[in-house]
PDB file of C-alpha atoms in Angstrom:
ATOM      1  CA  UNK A 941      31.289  22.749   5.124  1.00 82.00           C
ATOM      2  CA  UNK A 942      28.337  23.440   7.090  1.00 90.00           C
ATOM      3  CA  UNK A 943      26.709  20.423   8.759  1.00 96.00           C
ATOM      4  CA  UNK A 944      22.919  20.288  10.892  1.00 98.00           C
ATOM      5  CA  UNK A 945      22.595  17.681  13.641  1.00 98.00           C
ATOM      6  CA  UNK A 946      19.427  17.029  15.071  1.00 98.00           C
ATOM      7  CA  UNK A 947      18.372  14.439  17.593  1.00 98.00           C
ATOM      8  CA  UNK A 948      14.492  13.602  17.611  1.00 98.00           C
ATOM      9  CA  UNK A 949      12.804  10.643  20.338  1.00 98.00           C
ATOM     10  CA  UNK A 950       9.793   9.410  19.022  1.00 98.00           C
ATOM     11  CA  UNK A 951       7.418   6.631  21.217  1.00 98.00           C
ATOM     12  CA  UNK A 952       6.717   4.922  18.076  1.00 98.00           C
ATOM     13  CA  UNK A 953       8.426   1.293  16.978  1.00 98.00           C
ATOM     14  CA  UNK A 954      11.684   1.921  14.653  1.00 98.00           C
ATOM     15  CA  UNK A 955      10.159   0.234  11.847  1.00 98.00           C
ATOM     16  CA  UNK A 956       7.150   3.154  11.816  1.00 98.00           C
ATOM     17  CA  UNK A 957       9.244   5.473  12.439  1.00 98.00           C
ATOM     18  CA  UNK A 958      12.020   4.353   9.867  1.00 98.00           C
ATOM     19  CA  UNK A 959       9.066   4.257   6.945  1.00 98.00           C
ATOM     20  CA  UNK A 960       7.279   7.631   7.619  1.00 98.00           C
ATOM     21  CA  UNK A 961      10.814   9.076   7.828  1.00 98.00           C
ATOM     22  CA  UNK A 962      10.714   7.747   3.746  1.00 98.00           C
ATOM     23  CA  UNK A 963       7.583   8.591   3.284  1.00 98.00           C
ATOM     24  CA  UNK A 964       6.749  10.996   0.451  1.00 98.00           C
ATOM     25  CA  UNK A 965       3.237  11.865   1.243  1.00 97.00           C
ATOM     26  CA  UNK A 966       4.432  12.795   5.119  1.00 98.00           C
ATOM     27  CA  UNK A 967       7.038  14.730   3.742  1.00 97.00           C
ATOM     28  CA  UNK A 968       5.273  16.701   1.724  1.00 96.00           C
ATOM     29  CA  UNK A 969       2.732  17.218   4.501  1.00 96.00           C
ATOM     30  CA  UNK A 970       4.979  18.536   6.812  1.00 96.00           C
ATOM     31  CA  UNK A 971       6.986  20.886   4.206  1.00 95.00           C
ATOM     32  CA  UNK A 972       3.227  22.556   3.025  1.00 92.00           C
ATOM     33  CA  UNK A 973       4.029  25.597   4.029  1.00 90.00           C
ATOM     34  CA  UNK A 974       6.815  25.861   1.438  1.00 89.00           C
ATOM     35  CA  UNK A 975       4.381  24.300  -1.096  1.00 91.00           C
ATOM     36  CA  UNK A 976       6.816  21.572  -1.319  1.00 94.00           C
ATOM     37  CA  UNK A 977       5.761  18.617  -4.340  1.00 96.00           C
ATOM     38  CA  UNK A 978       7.688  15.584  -5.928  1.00 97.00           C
ATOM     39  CA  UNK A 979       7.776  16.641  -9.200  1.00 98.00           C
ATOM     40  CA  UNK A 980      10.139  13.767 -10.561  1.00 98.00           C
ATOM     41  CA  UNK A 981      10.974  10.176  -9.626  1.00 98.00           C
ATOM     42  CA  UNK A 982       9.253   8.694  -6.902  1.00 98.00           C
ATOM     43  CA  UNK A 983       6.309  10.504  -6.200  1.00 98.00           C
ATOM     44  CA  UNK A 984       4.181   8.778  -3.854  1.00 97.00           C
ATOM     45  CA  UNK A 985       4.620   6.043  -1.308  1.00 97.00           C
ATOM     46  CA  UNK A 986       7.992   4.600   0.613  1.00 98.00           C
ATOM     47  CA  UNK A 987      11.117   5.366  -1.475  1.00 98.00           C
ATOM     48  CA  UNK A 988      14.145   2.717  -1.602  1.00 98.00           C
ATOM     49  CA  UNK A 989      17.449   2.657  -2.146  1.00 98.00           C
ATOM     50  CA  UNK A 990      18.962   3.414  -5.970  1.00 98.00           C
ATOM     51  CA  UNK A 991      15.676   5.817  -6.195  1.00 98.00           C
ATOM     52  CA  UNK A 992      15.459   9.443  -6.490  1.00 98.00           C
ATOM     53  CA  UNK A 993      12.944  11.844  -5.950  1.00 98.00           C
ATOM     54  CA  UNK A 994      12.808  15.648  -7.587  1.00 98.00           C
ATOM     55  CA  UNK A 995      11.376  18.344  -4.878  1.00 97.00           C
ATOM     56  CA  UNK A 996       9.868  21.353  -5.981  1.00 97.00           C
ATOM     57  CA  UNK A 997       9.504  24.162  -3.169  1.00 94.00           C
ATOM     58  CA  UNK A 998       9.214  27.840  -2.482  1.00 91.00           C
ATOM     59  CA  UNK A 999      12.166  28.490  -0.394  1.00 89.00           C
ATOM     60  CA  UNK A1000      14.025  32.712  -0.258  1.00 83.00           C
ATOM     61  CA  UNK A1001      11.379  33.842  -2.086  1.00 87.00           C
ATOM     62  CA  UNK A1002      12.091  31.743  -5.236  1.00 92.00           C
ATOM     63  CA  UNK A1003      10.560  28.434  -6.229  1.00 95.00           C
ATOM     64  CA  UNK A1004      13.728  25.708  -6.278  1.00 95.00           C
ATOM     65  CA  UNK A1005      14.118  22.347  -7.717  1.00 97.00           C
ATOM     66  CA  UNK A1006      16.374  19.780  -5.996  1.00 97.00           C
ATOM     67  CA  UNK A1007      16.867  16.093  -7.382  1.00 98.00           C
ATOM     68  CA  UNK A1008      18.017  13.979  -4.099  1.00 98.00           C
ATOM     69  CA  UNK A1009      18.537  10.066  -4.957  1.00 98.00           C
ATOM     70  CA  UNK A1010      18.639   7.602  -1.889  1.00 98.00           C
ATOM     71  CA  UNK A1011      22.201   6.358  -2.082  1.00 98.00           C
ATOM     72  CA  UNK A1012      22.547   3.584   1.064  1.00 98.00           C
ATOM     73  CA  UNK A1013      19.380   2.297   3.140  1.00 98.00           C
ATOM     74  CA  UNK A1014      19.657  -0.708   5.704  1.00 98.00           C
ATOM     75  CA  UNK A1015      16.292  -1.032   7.040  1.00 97.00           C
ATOM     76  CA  UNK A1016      15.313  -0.084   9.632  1.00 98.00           C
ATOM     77  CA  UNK A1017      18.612   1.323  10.937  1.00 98.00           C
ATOM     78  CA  UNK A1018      19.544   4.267   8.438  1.00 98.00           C
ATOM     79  CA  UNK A1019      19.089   5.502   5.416  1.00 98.00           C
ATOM     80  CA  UNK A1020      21.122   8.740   3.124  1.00 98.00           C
ATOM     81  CA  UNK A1021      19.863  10.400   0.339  1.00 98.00           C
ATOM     82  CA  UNK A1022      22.301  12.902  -1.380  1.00 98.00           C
ATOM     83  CA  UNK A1023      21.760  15.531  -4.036  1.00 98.00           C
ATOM     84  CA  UNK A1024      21.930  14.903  -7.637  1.00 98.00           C
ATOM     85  CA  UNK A1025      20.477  18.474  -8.960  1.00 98.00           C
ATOM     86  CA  UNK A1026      19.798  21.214  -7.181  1.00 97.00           C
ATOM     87  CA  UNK A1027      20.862  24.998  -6.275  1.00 94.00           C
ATOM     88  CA  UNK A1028      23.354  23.364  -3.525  1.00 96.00           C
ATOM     89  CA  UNK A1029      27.477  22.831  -5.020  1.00 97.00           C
ATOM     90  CA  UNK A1030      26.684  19.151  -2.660  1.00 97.00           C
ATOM     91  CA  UNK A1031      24.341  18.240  -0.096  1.00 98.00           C
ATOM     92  CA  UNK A1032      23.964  14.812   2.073  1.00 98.00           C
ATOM     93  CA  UNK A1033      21.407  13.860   4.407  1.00 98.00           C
ATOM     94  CA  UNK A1034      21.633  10.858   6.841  1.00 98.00           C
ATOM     95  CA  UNK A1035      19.085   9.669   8.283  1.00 98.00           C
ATOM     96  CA  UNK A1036      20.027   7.180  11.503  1.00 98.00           C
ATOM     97  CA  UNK A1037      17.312   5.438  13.982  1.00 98.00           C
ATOM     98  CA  UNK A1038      18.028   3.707  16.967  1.00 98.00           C
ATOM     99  CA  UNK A1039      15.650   1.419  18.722  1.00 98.00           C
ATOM    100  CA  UNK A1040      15.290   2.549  22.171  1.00 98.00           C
ATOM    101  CA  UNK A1041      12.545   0.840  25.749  1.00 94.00           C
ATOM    102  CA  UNK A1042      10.113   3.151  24.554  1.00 97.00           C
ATOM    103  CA  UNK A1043      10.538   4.092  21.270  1.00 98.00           C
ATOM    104  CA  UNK A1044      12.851   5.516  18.545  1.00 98.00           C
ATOM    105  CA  UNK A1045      15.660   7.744  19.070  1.00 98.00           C
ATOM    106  CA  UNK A1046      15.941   9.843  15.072  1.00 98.00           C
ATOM    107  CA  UNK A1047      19.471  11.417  14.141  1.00 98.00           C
ATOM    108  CA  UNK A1048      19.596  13.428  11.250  1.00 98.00           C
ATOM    109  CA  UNK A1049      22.897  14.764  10.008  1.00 98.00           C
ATOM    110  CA  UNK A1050      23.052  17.216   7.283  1.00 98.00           C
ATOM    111  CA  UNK A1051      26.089  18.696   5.350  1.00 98.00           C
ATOM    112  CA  UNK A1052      25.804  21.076   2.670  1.00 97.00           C
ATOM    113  CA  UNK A1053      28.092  23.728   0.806  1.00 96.00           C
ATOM    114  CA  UNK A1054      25.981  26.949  -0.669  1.00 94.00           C
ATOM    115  CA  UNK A1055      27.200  28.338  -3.840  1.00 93.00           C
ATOM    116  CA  UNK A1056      28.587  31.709  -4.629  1.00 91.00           C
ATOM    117  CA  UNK A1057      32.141  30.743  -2.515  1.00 92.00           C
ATOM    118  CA  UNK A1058      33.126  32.854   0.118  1.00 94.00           C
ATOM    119  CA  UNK A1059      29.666  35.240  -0.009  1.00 93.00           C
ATOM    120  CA  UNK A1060      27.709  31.459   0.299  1.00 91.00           C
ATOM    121  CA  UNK A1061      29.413  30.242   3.503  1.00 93.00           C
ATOM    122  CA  UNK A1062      28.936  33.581   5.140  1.00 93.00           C
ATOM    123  CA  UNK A1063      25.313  33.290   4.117  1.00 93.00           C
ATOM    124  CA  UNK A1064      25.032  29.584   5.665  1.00 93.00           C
ATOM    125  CA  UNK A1065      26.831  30.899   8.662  1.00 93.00           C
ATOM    126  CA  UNK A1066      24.449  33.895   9.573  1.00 94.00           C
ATOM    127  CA  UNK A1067      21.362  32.315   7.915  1.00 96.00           C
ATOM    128  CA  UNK A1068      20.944  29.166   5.752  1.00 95.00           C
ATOM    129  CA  UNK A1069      22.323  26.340   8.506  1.00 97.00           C
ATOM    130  CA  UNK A1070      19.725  27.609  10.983  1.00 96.00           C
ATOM    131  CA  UNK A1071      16.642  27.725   8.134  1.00 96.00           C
ATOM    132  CA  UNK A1072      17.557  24.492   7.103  1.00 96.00           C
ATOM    133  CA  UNK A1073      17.881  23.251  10.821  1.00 97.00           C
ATOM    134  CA  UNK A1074      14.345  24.454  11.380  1.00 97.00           C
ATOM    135  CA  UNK A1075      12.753  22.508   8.312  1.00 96.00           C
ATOM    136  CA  UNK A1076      14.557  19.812   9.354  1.00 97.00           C
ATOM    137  CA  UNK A1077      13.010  19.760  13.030  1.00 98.00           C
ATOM    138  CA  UNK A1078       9.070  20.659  11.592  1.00 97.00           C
ATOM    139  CA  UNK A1079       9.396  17.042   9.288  1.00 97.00           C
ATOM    140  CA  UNK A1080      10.629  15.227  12.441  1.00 98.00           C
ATOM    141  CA  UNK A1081       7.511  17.197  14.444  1.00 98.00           C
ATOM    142  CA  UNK A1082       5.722  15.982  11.931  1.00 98.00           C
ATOM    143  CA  UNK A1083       6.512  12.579  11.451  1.00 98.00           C
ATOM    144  CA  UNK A1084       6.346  12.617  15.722  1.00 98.00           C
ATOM    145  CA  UNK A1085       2.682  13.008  15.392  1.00 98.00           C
ATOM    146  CA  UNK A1086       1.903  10.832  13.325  1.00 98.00           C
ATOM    147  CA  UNK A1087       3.737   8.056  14.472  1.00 98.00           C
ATOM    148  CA  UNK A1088       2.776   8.824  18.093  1.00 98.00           C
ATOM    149  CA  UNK A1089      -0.683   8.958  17.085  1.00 98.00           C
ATOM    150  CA  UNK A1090      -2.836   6.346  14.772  1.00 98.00           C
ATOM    151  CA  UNK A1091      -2.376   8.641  11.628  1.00 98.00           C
ATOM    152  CA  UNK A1092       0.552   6.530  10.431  1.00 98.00           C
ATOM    153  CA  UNK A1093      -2.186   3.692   9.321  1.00 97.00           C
ATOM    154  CA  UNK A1094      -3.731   6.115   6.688  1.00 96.00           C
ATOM    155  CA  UNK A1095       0.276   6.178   5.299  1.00 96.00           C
ATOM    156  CA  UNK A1096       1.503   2.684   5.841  1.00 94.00           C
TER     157      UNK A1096
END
């Protein structure tokens, strides 16, 4: 199974940095290229544990639907959402943060199986684990400047 692991230090306070992380609005702002929307669930705000959210997006040239529910949260430490619908056979995000001196060390690990069996995981190998990778490190860009920055206060 194909996992992403990416390490992001933000000089922001965990708690900012935990909340923007769960952040709808943020997260649709830093996915706008894909025209990414929260079509379902929680569609605005800070979502919590035992919620779930429904993503619409323009991702391969096809517009994709994926229902991800937030399964475990201890605040401000970590957080998981996993998929409940979507074109993936299972994906699981976890989200950990890490109080550091000057700010907030972000470690998101990813797993994921494609569909389509053997044709899929060749797929992930030479293209999807690096896509997703990428969208992975513009949201944590993203939520970097705003936390960094006095943005945050028009979210929080």
């Amino acid at each position: 199974m194909p996992s992403i692991h990416v390490t992001t230090f933000i000089a922001a306070p965990i708690e900012r940095v935990f909340d923007l992380s769960r952040h709808i609005g943020l997260h649709k702002i830093s996915q706008q290229d894909n025209n990414e929307e929260a079509v379902g669930g929680v569609t605005s705000g800070l979502i919590k544990q035992g919620e779930y959210v429904t993503w619409k997006a323009k991702h391969l040239f096809k517009t994709r639907f994926m229902t991800v529910k937030i399964t475990e949260m201890t605040s401000p430490d970590y957080f998981e959402d996993v998929m409940e619908k979507g074109d993936f056979v299972s994906y699981a995000h976890k989200h950990h943060f890490k109080a550091v001196n000057n700010g907030t060390i972000m470690i998101d690990k990813v797993e994921f199986e494609a569909p389509y069996g053997s044709v899929g995981k060749l797929f992930s190998r030479i293209y999807l684990t690096g896509y997703m990778k990428l969208l992975i490190e513009k949201r944590n860009n993203t939520i970097r400047e705003y936390a960094e920055s006095t943005k945050w206060q028009a979210l929080l």
